[in-house]
Every structure is written in structure tokens, then in C-alpha cells.
Amino acid sequence: MIIEALIGVTFLAAMVVLLAPDEYAGRLAFGASLLPLAGSLYMWALFDASGNALLDGATARAFETQIRWLAVGGYELQWFVGVDGVSLPLVVLSTFLTSLAIVSAWAAIDERQAQFYGLILFMEANLLGVFTALDFFAWFVFWEAVLVPMYFLIGIWGGPRRKYAAIKFFVYTNVASLVMFIFFIQLVYQLPVETFGLPAIAQAIQAGEVSGFLIFSPTAVKTLAFAALFLGFAVKVPVVPFHTWLPDAHVEAPTPVSVLLAGVLLKMGTYAMLRFNFTMLPEIAQQYAGLIAIFAVVSVIYGAMLALAQRDLKRIVAYSSVSSMGYVILGLVAYTALGVGGATFQMVAHGLISGLMFMAVGAVYNETHTRMVGDMSGLADRMPVTVGILIAGAFGYMGLPLMAGFAAEFFIFQGAFASTVLPSAPLFTGAAMFGIVIVAGYLLLAMQQTLFGPFELETDYEIDRAGLSQTAPLAVLLLSIIVLGVAPDLFFEMITDAITPILETGGGA
């Protein structure tokens, strides 16, 4: 019952913090967030399961609870949760980044603090549900519930265009979710199983038990469901051309919210793609592998080119996320152990690196009150610790060896190059690798202009070094990025165990 404890404690903590006085809310939220963090690390320490939660049967799911909830229209709904080597790293990432985001908010949030921290914890509880739920209805409730706190966090505590950004974020992701929901339910209704349990659904589809619907053949039903699912998740990732909500949301959101948005929420999309598109419908994924790879490579290159054209540091990091998530899609569609494993590892690595970059940019903004590249230079002399960590994070984005980003991209490129299901795999891999050159270009250009040279900044504010509450989360994140880069097996081995059944079932290598 440890998963229930994690989710329940986080929900309870959110309600307590919402009722707490503002002056105590930040410290109380941080203390409460340590409970799910400790619980997730405890799960990691005990985790010894192998196999995939959807494909290997009951013995493959760790910390599983399966309780009949109610029956609707003959279909059984369940409280059904468990983890495997794909979901557990994302559970740990969620609890880890939430605690650090709360600390980084102490210097940035000075109004309605109880509501802010309460919503952060409420969002964490739903994120834990998304990564552990194995019943479709429970999973969808958590999936949609994540939108609510994010909408209010952007709309209340965001920048001047916060209402526009919040509404755009909500409309994009909610409409995509509705399309995904309708077509997945239709797919389930064409199966003989009368349950929304994801393992039973996955295994029925794998067994070829899908029937036709009206004029649509079973293959057409699966293809339409695949397309709708991919669309619903591609908006959340986001994949070009469904990415336009992301820069607005990031620029208007306060720093801690940007950390969680880039660090965890985007991973919901790629996690769901792996669970639904690539696990349940592998033959459709392989049939359209070339088209999906085009989306991936365009996201890598176009996202990087857009970042190169930006002058706002936060917008640069936001577009960098579009590019980095393109690598994840490329790894998934490669259908190799290194490709899919690297894609899952990249979800964790990018969560840490993007979190560090957004926090570092937020620390710079708190002191300079600007994020525009052309408005400042020479910050390295005034904020040496923050700038040093920012540079290290930029090198992590560029894929510097011995950092988590390098390990993830190395796995993805190796796996994509050797793919036997992806047409012209070396061509797609080479094009995606070119994105690293562009990433290095825009990050080095932005660093050189803002951090070095004579100090220049037209502002009435006194520039000082960032406080401990801002530098401590940065240091912890940088340390974790280096640790995962030096010892990727801390997560990669459990990831490999979980993706092997996917490759065996789908015919990957």
C-alpha cells in the first residue's frame, strides 16, 4: 500500500498547507514534500521486479494494489496501481523535483503562499497517480486533474500575459485529451474484455482480439486509435507543430512552476506514448515509424532553430525542451533496447537538466529583474556561483560527457542508428545529431553575451549573489545530473528490464 500512502499523504499535505498561514506555508510544504520523496526513494531501494507492468502479468508489478471499485455498463472499474522500471524513475523524479521547486519558490513567491504551495502539492499527488495507475479511468482522472493546479499556478502567479497563457495551455491540452479519450474508449469497446485495466487491454490487443466498428476494419480501428492517442500525447510533449502553447506557458509561469512543467509534466506525454502507442499498438507504430521519426527530427531541429532566434533566456530554455523531447520520440520509434531505454532515461535526464536551467534563470531574474540577453553582460563577476551552475547546466544540455544528458543521447543515437524498423535510420539519426550543434550554438551565444565581458545592466536594483534557498536546489540538481551521468545504471538497468517485453512483443531488437 506504499503507492496509496504516497498519493494520500501528498493530498493530505496539500489540504493542510492550503489552510496554513502564509508565513509558514513554504516551510510546511517543503517538510511535507519530504514524505513522498522519502517514500519514493524507499520504493527504489526495495524495487527488485523485472518485466513490464502491462505485458508480463501480475508477477511483474511491484507495490501492486488491485481492488474492484464499481461496474459501469458492464465494465469493471478498479483502483489498480503498481510500478515497473519505466514508471518508478518518473515517480522519483516527480517527488525530487517537487521538493526542490518548493525551496526555489521561497525567494520568488510572496503572495497567496498557502494557495501556491497547496496547489504544487496537489499537482504532485496527481502526477504520482499518472505514473502509477494501471486502470484507464483512474489514470485519466489523474491525467486531467494535473491540468487544474497548473492552470491556476500560471493564471494567478504568472507574468503580465498569465491569463492568456493559462487558457491556451488548458485548451490545447484538454482538447487533445478529449480526442485521445474518445478513441481509446472506442478501441476498448471493440475488445472482448470488460475492464479498463491497462494490462488486460494491452494483452487483448496483442492477442489480436480487436473487432471492426461500422465500416472500419480491426486494423483501421487500431490505426485511428493510434493516431488519436499520438495526437493527444504529442500536444502534451509537445511535438512540433503542437508546441505553440509551451513557450507562452513557460515565459508567464513563475520559476518553480516552469521547473515542474518542463521537468515532469512534459514527461507525461512521452510516458503515455510508451505505455499506449508503443506498447499496445507496436505494429501500427512500426508501420508509421518513418512519419513519427519526421515529427521527432523536425521537433529537434525546429525547436533548436527557434531557441537560436530568442532573446529571452526563459524562452530559450523552453524551446530547448521542444528539441530535447524530440530525441525521446526518436528513441521510442527506433524500437531497440538502447533507443527505447535511452528515451526513458532522457525523460529523467531532461527533467533534471531543464529544472536546473529554469531555476538558474529564475535566480538571475530575481537579482537583475530581466531575462533579456541584450540587457545584461558580465554577470559572472557579480553572481559567480549561480553563473557557474548555469554554465554547467548548459553543458549538460549540450551533452557534455559524464553528465546525464550525454548518457541519454548516446543511448538514443546508438539505438536509433541500429534500428531495423525505422526506414533510413542512419539518415534520421544524423539529422537529429545535428541538433546538438545548434543547441551548443545558441547556448554558448547566450552565455557569452550575458555572463562575460564588462558588467552592464540598466536597472535600479542592486545586483547581489543569490541566497542559499536559490543556490542549494541548484547544487543538488547539478550533483544529481553528474551522478546519473557517471553511473547511468542507477536507473538504466531497471529501465532495460521493463522495456525488454515491449521489444519482444513488438518485434524490436
PDB file of N, CA and C in Angstrom, residues 325-362:
ATOM      1  N   MET A 325      12.850  16.912 -26.252  1.00  0.00           N
ATOM      2  CA  MET A 325      11.810  15.892 -26.255  1.00  0.00           C
ATOM      3  C   MET A 325      11.706  15.206 -27.617  1.00  0.00           C
ATOM      4  N   GLY A 326      12.177  15.885 -28.679  1.00  0.00           N
ATOM      5  CA  GLY A 326      12.244  15.223 -29.983  1.00  0.00           C
ATOM      6  C   GLY A 326      13.166  14.013 -29.940  1.00  0.00           C
ATOM      7  N   TYR A 327      14.251  14.111 -29.166  1.00  0.00           N
ATOM      8  CA  TYR A 327      15.149  12.959 -29.018  1.00  0.00           C
ATOM      9  C   TYR A 327      14.418  11.773 -28.381  1.00  0.00           C
ATOM     10  N   VAL A 328      13.538  12.075 -27.431  1.00  0.00           N
ATOM     11  CA  VAL A 328      12.790  11.000 -26.770  1.00  0.00           C
ATOM     12  C   VAL A 328      11.919  10.258 -27.788  1.00  0.00           C
ATOM     13  N   ILE A 329      11.231  11.016 -28.641  1.00  0.00           N
ATOM     14  CA  ILE A 329      10.367  10.381 -29.656  1.00  0.00           C
ATOM     15  C   ILE A 329      11.206   9.529 -30.604  1.00  0.00           C
ATOM     16  N   LEU A 330      12.364  10.041 -30.993  1.00  0.00           N
ATOM     17  CA  LEU A 330      13.233   9.283 -31.899  1.00  0.00           C
ATOM     18  C   LEU A 330      13.673   7.968 -31.256  1.00  0.00           C
ATOM     19  N   GLY A 331      14.028   8.016 -29.983  1.00  0.00           N
ATOM     20  CA  GLY A 331      14.429   6.794 -29.288  1.00  0.00           C
ATOM     21  C   GLY A 331      13.297   5.785 -29.203  1.00  0.00           C
ATOM     22  N   LEU A 332      12.063   6.267 -28.950  1.00  0.00           N
ATOM     23  CA  LEU A 332      10.919   5.357 -28.851  1.00  0.00           C
ATOM     24  C   LEU A 332      10.634   4.669 -30.179  1.00  0.00           C
ATOM     25  N   VAL A 333      10.659   5.439 -31.264  1.00  0.00           N
ATOM     26  CA  VAL A 333      10.278   4.872 -32.554  1.00  0.00           C
ATOM     27  C   VAL A 333      11.361   3.954 -33.108  1.00  0.00           C
ATOM     28  N   ALA A 334      12.580   4.030 -32.564  1.00  0.00           N
ATOM     29  CA  ALA A 334      13.655   3.148 -33.023  1.00  0.00           C
ATOM     30  C   ALA A 334      13.374   1.687 -32.682  1.00  0.00           C
ATOM     31  N   TYR A 335      12.639   1.472 -31.594  1.00  0.00           N
ATOM     32  CA  TYR A 335      12.267   0.120 -31.161  1.00  0.00           C
ATOM     33  C   TYR A 335      13.475  -0.788 -30.945  1.00  0.00           C
ATOM     34  N   THR A 336      14.520  -0.245 -30.349  1.00  0.00           N
ATOM     35  CA  THR A 336      15.674  -1.041 -29.932  1.00  0.00           C
ATOM     36  C   THR A 336      15.839  -0.854 -28.429  1.00  0.00           C
ATOM     37  N   ALA A 337      16.618  -1.762 -27.826  1.00  0.00           N
ATOM     38  CA  ALA A 337      16.799  -1.677 -26.369  1.00  0.00           C
ATOM     39  C   ALA A 337      17.458  -0.358 -25.985  1.00  0.00           C
ATOM     40  N   LEU A 338      18.492   0.027 -26.730  1.00  0.00           N
ATOM     41  CA  LEU A 338      19.162   1.282 -26.412  1.00  0.00           C
ATOM     42  C   LEU A 338      18.288   2.487 -26.755  1.00  0.00           C
ATOM     43  N   GLY A 339      17.546   2.392 -27.846  1.00  0.00           N
ATOM     44  CA  GLY A 339      16.703   3.513 -28.245  1.00  0.00           C
ATOM     45  C   GLY A 339      15.595   3.787 -27.238  1.00  0.00           C
ATOM     46  N   VAL A 340      14.790   2.765 -26.939  1.00  0.00           N
ATOM     47  CA  VAL A 340      13.667   2.951 -26.007  1.00  0.00           C
ATOM     48  C   VAL A 340      14.198   3.197 -24.584  1.00  0.00           C
ATOM     49  N   GLY A 341      15.262   2.456 -24.224  1.00  0.00           N
ATOM     50  CA  GLY A 341      15.858   2.679 -22.901  1.00  0.00           C
ATOM     51  C   GLY A 341      16.433   4.078 -22.785  1.00  0.00           C
ATOM     52  N   GLY A 342      17.120   4.528 -23.842  1.00  0.00           N
ATOM     53  CA  GLY A 342      17.677   5.878 -23.827  1.00  0.00           C
ATOM     54  C   GLY A 342      16.594   6.929 -23.770  1.00  0.00           C
ATOM     55  N   ALA A 343      15.478   6.686 -24.474  1.00  0.00           N
ATOM     56  CA  ALA A 343      14.364   7.642 -24.438  1.00  0.00           C
ATOM     57  C   ALA A 343      13.805   7.768 -23.026  1.00  0.00           C
ATOM     58  N   THR A 344      13.639   6.636 -22.350  1.00  0.00           N
ATOM     59  CA  THR A 344      13.138   6.681 -20.972  1.00  0.00           C
ATOM     60  C   THR A 344      14.152   7.359 -20.052  1.00  0.00           C
ATOM     61  N   PHE A 345      15.437   7.059 -20.265  1.00  0.00           N
ATOM     62  CA  PHE A 345      16.479   7.708 -19.457  1.00  0.00           C
ATOM     63  C   PHE A 345      16.508   9.213 -19.726  1.00  0.00           C
ATOM     64  N   GLN A 346      16.273   9.597 -20.986  1.00  0.00           N
ATOM     65  CA  GLN A 346      16.262  11.023 -21.336  1.00  0.00           C
ATOM     66  C   GLN A 346      15.131  11.768 -20.635  1.00  0.00           C
ATOM     67  N   MET A 347      14.002  11.058 -20.378  1.00  0.00           N
ATOM     68  CA  MET A 347      12.917  11.715 -19.637  1.00  0.00           C
ATOM     69  C   MET A 347      13.425  12.183 -18.275  1.00  0.00           C
ATOM     70  N   VAL A 348      14.194  11.325 -17.599  1.00  0.00           N
ATOM     71  CA  VAL A 348      14.724  11.696 -16.284  1.00  0.00           C
ATOM     72  C   VAL A 348      15.828  12.746 -16.429  1.00  0.00           C
ATOM     73  N   ALA A 349      16.748  12.515 -17.386  1.00  0.00           N
ATOM     74  CA  ALA A 349      17.877  13.437 -17.547  1.00  0.00           C
ATOM     75  C   ALA A 349      17.391  14.833 -17.911  1.00  0.00           C
ATOM     76  N   HIS A 350      16.461  14.915 -18.866  1.00  0.00           N
ATOM     77  CA  HIS A 350      15.954  16.233 -19.259  1.00  0.00           C
ATOM     78  C   HIS A 350      15.174  16.880 -18.118  1.00  0.00           C
ATOM     79  N   GLY A 351      14.478  16.087 -17.329  1.00  0.00           N
ATOM     80  CA  GLY A 351      13.774  16.650 -16.182  1.00  0.00           C
ATOM     81  C   GLY A 351      14.728  17.348 -15.226  1.00  0.00           C
ATOM     82  N   LEU A 352      15.860  16.725 -14.974  1.00  0.00           N
ATOM     83  CA  LEU A 352      16.851  17.319 -14.065  1.00  0.00           C
ATOM     84  C   LEU A 352      17.525  18.532 -14.692  1.00  0.00           C
ATOM     85  N   ILE A 353      17.957  18.401 -15.953  1.00  0.00           N
ATOM     86  CA  ILE A 353      18.709  19.493 -16.593  1.00  0.00           C
ATOM     87  C   ILE A 353      17.819  20.706 -16.841  1.00  0.00           C
ATOM     88  N   SER A 354      16.607  20.479 -17.353  1.00  0.00           N
ATOM     89  CA  SER A 354      15.716  21.623 -17.590  1.00  0.00           C
ATOM     90  C   SER A 354      15.332  22.276 -16.267  1.00  0.00           C
ATOM     91  N   GLY A 355      15.150  21.461 -15.221  1.00  0.00           N
ATOM     92  CA  GLY A 355      14.860  22.039 -13.909  1.00  0.00           C
ATOM     93  C   GLY A 355      15.991  22.931 -13.437  1.00  0.00           C
ATOM     94  N   LEU A 356      17.214  22.486 -13.618  1.00  0.00           N
ATOM     95  CA  LEU A 356      18.374  23.296 -13.218  1.00  0.00           C
ATOM     96  C   LEU A 356      18.428  24.588 -14.025  1.00  0.00           C
ATOM     97  N   MET A 357      18.206  24.498 -15.337  1.00  0.00           N
ATOM     98  CA  MET A 357      18.295  25.699 -16.184  1.00  0.00           C
ATOM     99  C   MET A 357      17.215  26.716 -15.818  1.00  0.00           C
ATOM    100  N   PHE A 358      15.975  26.251 -15.608  1.00  0.00           N
ATOM    101  CA  PHE A 358      14.913  27.196 -15.248  1.00  0.00           C
ATOM    102  C   PHE A 358      15.171  27.816 -13.873  1.00  0.00           C
ATOM    103  N   MET A 359      15.661  27.010 -12.932  1.00  0.00           N
ATOM    104  CA  MET A 359      15.963  27.574 -11.613  1.00  0.00           C
ATOM    105  C   MET A 359      17.088  28.601 -11.702  1.00  0.00           C
ATOM    106  N   ALA A 360      18.135  28.313 -12.496  1.00  0.00           N
ATOM    107  CA  ALA A 360      19.258  29.243 -12.621  1.00  0.00           C
ATOM    108  C   ALA A 360      18.810  30.540 -13.285  1.00  0.00           C
ATOM    109  N   VAL A 361      17.999  30.438 -14.325  1.00  0.00           N
ATOM    110  CA  VAL A 361      17.478  31.643 -14.976  1.00  0.00           C
ATOM    111  C   VAL A 361      16.592  32.419 -14.002  1.00  0.00           C
ATOM    112  N   GLY A 362      15.801  31.701 -13.203  1.00  0.00           N
ATOM    113  CA  GLY A 362      14.968  32.363 -12.203  1.00  0.00           C
ATOM    114  C   GLY A 362      15.801  33.086 -11.164  1.00  0.00           C
TER     115      GLY A 362
END
